[in-house]
Short mmCIF file of N, CA and C in Angstrom, two decimals:
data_model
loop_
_atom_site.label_atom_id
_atom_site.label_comp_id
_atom_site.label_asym_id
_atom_site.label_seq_id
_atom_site.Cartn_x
_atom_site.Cartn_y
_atom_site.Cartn_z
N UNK R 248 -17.60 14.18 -15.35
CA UNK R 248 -16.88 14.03 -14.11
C UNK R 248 -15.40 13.95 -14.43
N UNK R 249 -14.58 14.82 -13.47
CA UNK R 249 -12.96 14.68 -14.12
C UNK R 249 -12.91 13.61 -13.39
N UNK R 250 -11.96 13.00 -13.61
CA UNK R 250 -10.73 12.15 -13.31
C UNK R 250 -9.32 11.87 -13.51
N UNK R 251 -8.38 11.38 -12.89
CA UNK R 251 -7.08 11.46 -13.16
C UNK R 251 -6.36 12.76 -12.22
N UNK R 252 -7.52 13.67 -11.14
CA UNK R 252 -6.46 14.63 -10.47
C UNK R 252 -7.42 14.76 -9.55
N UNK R 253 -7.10 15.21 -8.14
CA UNK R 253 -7.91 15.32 -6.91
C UNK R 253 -8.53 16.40 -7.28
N UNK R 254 -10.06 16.58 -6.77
CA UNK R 254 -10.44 18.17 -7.07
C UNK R 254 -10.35 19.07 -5.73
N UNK R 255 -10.01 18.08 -4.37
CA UNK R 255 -9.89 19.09 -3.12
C UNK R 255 -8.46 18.83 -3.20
N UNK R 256 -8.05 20.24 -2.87
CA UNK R 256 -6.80 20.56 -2.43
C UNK R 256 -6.31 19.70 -1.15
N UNK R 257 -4.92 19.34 -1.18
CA UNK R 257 -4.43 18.65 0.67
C UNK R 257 -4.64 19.79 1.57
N UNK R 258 -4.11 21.23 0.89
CA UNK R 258 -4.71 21.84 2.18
C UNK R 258 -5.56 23.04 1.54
N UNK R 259 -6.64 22.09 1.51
CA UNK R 259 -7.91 23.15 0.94
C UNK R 259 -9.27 22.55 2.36
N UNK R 260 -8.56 22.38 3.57
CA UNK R 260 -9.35 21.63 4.54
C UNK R 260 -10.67 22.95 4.48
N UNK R 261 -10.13 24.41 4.86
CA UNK R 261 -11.08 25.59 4.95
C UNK R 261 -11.96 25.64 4.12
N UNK R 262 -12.17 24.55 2.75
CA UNK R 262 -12.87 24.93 1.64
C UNK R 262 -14.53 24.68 1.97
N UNK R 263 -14.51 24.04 3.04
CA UNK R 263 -16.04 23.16 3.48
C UNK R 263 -15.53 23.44 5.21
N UNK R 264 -15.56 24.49 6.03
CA UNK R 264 -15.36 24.54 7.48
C UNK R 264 -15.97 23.48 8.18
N UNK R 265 -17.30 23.39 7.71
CA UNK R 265 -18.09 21.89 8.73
C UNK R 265 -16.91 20.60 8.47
N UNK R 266 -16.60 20.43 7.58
CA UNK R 266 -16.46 19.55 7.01
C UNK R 266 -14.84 18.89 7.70
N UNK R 267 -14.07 20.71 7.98
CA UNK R 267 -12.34 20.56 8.82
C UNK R 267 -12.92 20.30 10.25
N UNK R 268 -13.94 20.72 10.57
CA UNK R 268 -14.28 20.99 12.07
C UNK R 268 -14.65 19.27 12.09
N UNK R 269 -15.34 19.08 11.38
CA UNK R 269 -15.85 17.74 11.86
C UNK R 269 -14.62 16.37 11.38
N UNK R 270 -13.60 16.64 10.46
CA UNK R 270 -12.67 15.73 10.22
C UNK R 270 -11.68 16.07 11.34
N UNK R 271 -11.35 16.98 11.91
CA UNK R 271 -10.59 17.17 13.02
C UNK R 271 -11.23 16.75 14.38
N UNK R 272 -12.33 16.58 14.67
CA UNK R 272 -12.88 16.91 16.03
C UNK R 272 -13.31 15.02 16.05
N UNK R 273 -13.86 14.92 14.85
CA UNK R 273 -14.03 13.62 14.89
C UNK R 273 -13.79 12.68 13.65
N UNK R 274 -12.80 12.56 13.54
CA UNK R 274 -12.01 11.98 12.40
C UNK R 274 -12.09 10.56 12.14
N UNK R 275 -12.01 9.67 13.21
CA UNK R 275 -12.37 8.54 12.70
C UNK R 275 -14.05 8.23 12.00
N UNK R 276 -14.69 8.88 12.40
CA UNK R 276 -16.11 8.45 12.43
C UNK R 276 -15.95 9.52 10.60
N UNK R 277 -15.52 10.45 10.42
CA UNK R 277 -15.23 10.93 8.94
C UNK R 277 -14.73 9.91 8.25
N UNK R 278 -13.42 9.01 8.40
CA UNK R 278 -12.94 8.29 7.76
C UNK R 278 -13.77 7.47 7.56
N UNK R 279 -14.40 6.67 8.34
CA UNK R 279 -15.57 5.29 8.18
C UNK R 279 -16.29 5.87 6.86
N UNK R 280 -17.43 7.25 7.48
CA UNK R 280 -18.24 7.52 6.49
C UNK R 280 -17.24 7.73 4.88
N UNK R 281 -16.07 7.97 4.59
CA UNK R 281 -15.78 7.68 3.42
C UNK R 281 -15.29 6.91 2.90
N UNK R 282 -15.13 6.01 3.54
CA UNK R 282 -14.67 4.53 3.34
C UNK R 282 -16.14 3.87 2.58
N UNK R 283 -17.24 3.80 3.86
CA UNK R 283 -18.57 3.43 3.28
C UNK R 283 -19.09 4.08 1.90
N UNK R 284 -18.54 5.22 1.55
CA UNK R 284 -19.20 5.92 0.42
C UNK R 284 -18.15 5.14 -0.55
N UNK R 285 -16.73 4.99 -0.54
CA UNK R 285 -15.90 4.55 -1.73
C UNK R 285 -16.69 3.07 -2.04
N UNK R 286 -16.33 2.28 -0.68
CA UNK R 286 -16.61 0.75 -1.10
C UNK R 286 -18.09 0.17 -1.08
N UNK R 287 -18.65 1.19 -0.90
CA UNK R 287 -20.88 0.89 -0.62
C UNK R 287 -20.52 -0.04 0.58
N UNK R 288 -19.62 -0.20 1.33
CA UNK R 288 -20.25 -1.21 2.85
C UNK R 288 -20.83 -0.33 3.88
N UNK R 289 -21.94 -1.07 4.30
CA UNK R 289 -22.57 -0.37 5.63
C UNK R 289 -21.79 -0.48 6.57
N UNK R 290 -21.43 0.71 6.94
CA UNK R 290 -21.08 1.05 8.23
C UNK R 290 -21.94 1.59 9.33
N UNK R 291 -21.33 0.97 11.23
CA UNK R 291 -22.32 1.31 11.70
C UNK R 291 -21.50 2.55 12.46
N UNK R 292 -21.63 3.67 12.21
CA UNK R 292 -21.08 4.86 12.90
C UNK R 292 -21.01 5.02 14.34
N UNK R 293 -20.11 4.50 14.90
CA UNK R 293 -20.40 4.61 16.48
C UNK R 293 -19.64 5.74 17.13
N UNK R 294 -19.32 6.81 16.86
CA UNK R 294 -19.08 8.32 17.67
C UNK R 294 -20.61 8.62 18.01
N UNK R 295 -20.43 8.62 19.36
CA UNK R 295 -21.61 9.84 19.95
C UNK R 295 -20.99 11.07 20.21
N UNK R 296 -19.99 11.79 20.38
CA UNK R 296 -19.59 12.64 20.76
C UNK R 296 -18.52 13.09 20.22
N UNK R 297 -17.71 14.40 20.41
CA UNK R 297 -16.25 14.52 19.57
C UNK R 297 -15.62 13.63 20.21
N UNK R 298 -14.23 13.14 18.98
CA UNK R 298 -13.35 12.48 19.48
C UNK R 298 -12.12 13.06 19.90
N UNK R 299 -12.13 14.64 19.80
CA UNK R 299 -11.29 15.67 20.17
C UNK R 299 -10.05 15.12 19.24
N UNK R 300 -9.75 15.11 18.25
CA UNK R 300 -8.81 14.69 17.80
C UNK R 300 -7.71 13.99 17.51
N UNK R 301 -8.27 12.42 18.35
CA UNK R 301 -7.17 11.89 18.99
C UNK R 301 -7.12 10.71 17.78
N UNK R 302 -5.90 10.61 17.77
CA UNK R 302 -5.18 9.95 16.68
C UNK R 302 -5.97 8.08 16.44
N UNK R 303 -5.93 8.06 18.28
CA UNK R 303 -6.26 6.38 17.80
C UNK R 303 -7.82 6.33 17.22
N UNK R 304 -8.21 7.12 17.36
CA UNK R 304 -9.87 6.79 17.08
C UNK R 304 -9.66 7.29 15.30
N UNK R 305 -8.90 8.19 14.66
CA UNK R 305 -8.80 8.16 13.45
C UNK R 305 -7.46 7.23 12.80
N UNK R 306 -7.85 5.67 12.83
CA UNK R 306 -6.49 4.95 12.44
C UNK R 306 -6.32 5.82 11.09
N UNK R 307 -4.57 5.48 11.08
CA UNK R 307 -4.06 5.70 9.82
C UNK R 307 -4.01 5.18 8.85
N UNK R 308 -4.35 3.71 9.21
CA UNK R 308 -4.93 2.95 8.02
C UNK R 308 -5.58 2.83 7.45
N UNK R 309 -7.05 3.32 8.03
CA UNK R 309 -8.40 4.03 7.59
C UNK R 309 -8.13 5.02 6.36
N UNK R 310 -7.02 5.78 6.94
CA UNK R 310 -6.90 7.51 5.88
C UNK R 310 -6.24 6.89 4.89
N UNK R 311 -5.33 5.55 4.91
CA UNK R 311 -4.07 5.09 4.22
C UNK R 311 -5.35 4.44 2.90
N UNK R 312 -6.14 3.91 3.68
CA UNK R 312 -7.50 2.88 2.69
C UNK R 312 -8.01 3.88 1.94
N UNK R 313 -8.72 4.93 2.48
CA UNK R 313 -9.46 5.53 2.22
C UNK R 313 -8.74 6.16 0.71
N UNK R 314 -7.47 6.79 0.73
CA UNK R 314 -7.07 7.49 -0.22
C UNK R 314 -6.84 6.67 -2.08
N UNK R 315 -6.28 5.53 -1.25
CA UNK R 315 -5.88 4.18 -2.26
C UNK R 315 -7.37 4.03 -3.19
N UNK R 316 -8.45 3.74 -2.18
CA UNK R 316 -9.70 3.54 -2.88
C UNK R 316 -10.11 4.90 -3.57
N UNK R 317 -9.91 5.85 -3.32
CA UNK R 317 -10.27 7.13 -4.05
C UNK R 317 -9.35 7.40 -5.26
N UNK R 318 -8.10 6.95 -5.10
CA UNK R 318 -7.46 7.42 -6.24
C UNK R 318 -7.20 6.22 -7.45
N UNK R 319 -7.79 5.12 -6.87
CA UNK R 319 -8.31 3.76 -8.12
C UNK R 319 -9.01 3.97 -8.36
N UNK R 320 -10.50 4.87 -7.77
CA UNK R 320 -11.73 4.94 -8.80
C UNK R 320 -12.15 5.81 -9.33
N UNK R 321 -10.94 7.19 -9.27
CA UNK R 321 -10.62 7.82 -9.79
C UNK R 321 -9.90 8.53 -10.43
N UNK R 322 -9.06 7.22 -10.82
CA UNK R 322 -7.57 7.26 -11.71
C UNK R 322 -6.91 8.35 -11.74
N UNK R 323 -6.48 8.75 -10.47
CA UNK R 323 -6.15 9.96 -9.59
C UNK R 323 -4.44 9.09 -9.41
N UNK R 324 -3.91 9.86 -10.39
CA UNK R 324 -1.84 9.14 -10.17
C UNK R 324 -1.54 9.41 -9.04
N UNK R 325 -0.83 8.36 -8.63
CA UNK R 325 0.02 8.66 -7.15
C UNK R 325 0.40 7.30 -6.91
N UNK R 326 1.04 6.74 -6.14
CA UNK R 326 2.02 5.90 -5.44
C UNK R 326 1.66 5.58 -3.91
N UNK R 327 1.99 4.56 -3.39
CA UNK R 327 1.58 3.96 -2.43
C UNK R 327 2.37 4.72 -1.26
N UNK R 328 3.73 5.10 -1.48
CA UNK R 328 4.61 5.87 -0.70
C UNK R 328 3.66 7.30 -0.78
N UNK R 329 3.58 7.59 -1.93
CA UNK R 329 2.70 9.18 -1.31
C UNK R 329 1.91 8.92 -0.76
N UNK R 330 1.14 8.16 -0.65
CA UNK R 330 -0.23 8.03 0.40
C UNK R 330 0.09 7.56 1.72
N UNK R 331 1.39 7.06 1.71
CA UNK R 331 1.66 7.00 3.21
C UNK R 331 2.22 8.16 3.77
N UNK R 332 3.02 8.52 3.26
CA UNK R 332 3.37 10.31 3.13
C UNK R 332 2.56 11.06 3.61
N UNK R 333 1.75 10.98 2.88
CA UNK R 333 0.66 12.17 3.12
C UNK R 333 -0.02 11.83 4.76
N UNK R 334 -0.49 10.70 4.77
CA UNK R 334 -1.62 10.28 5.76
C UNK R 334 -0.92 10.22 7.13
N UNK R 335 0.89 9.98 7.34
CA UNK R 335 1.67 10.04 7.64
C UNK R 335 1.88 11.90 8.35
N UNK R 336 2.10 12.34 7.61
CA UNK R 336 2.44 13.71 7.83
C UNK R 336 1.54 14.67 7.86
N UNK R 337 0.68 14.80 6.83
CA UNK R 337 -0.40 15.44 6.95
C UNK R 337 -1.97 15.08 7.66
N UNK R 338 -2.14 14.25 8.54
CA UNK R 338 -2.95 13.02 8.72
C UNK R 338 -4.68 14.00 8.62
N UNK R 339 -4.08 14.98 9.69
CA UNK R 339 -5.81 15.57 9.17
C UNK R 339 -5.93 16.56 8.25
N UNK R 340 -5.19 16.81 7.41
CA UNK R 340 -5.42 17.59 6.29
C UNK R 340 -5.76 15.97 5.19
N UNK R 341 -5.46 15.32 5.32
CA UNK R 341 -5.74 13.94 4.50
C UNK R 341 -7.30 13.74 4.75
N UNK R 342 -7.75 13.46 5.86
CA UNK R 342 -8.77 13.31 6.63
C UNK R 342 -10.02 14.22 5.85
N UNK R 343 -9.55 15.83 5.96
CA UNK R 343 -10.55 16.47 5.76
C UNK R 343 -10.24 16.77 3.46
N UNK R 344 -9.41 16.06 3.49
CA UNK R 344 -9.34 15.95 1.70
C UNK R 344 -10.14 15.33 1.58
N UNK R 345 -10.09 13.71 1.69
CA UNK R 345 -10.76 13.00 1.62
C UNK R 345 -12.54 13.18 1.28
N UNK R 346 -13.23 13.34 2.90
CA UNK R 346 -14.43 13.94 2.74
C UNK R 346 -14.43 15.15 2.15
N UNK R 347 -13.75 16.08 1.93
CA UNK R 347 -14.40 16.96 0.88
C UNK R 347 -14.68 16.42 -0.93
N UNK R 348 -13.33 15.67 -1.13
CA UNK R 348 -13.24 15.19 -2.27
C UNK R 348 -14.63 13.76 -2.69
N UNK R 349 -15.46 13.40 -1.59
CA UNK R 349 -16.24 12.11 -2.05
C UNK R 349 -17.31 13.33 -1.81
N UNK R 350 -17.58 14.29 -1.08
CA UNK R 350 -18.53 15.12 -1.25
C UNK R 350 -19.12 15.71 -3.17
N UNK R 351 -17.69 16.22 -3.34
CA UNK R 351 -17.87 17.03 -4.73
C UNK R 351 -17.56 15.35 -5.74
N UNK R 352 -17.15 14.74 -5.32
CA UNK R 352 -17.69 13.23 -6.57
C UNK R 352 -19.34 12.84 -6.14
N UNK R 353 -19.55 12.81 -5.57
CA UNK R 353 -21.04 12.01 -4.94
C UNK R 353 -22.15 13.53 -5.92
N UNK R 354 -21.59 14.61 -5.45
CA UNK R 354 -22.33 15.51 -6.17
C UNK R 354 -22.42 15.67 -7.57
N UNK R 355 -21.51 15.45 -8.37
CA UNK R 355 -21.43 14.98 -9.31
C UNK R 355 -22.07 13.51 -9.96
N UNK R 356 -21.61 12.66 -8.97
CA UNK R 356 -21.93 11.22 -9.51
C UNK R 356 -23.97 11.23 -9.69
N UNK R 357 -24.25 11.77 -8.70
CA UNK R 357 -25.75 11.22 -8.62
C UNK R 357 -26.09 10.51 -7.30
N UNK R 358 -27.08 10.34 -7.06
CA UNK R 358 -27.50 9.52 -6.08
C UNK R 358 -27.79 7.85 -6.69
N UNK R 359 -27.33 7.87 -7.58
CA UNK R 359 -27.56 6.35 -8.34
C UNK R 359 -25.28 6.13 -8.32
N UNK R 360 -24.59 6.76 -8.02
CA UNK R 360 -23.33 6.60 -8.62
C UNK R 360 -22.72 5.04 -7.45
N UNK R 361 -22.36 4.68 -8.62
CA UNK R 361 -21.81 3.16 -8.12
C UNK R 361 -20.55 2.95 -7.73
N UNK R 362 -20.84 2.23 -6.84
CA UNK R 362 -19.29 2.37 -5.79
C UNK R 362 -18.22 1.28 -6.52
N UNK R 363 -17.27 1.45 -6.17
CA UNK R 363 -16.01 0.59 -6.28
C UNK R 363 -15.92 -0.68 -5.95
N UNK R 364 -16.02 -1.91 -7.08
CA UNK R 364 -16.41 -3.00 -6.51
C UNK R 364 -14.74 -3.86 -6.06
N UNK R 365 -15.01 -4.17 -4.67
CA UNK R 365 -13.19 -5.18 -4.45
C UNK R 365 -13.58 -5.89 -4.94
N UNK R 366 -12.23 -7.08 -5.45
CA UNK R 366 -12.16 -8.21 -5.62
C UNK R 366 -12.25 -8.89 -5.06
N UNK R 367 -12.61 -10.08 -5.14
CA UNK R 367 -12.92 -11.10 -4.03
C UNK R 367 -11.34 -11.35 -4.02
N UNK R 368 -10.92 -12.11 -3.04
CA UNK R 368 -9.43 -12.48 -2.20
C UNK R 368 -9.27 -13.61 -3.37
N UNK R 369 -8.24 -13.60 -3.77
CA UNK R 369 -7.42 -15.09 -4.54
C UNK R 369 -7.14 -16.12 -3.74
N UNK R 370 -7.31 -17.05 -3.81
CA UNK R 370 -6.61 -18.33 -3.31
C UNK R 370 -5.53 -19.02 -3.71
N UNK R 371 -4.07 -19.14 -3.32
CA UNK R 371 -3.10 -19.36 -3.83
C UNK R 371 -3.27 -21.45 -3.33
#
């Protein structure tokens, strides 16, 4: 398995069409599902329908999480400013990176591949 460089392109959204159609149409409910795949938490998916693209249903903090956790557990270089950058400017080309990129790791990893464990919170 590489590591240390994204294997989906930012704008390689066309590389998986289901995959732009469904991070565009319904983007938050994409972000959840790769959030749940980085950190193993169950999520309960609540889109019944498209979300037509609308920004609030895909927070940016979701895409902002999502990328941070992908590129720590896959020692993928970058900076906290690029990921706001990106998620910022590019928001659904981020969106549909994302799920393509936990697609081709998960395919790789196995159906046994172990998620990213957080730290529990410090107490000062």
């Amino acid at each position: 398995m590489s590591t240390g460089q994204w294997q989906s392109s930012i704008c390689g959204c066309f590389s998986d069409c289901g995959a732009c159609c469904y991070g565009y149409w319904c983007g938050g409910e994409s972000e959840r599902q790769v959030l749940s795949w980085v950190t193993g938490a169950q999520d309960e998916f609540c889109c019944d329908g498209p979300c037509l693209g609308c920004l609030c249903c895909t927070s940016c903090n979701t895409a902002y999480l999502n990328r941070k956790f992908i590129r720590s557990r896959y020692a993928i270089p970058g900076s906290t400013y690029e990921d706001c950058c990106v998620v910022m400017c590019c928001h659904w080309c981020a969106v549909c990176q994302h799920r393509n990129e936990m697609t081709k790791r998960k395919q790789q990893e196995g159906p046994k591949a172990s998620v990213m464990q957080t730290p529990p919170p410090t107490r000062m």
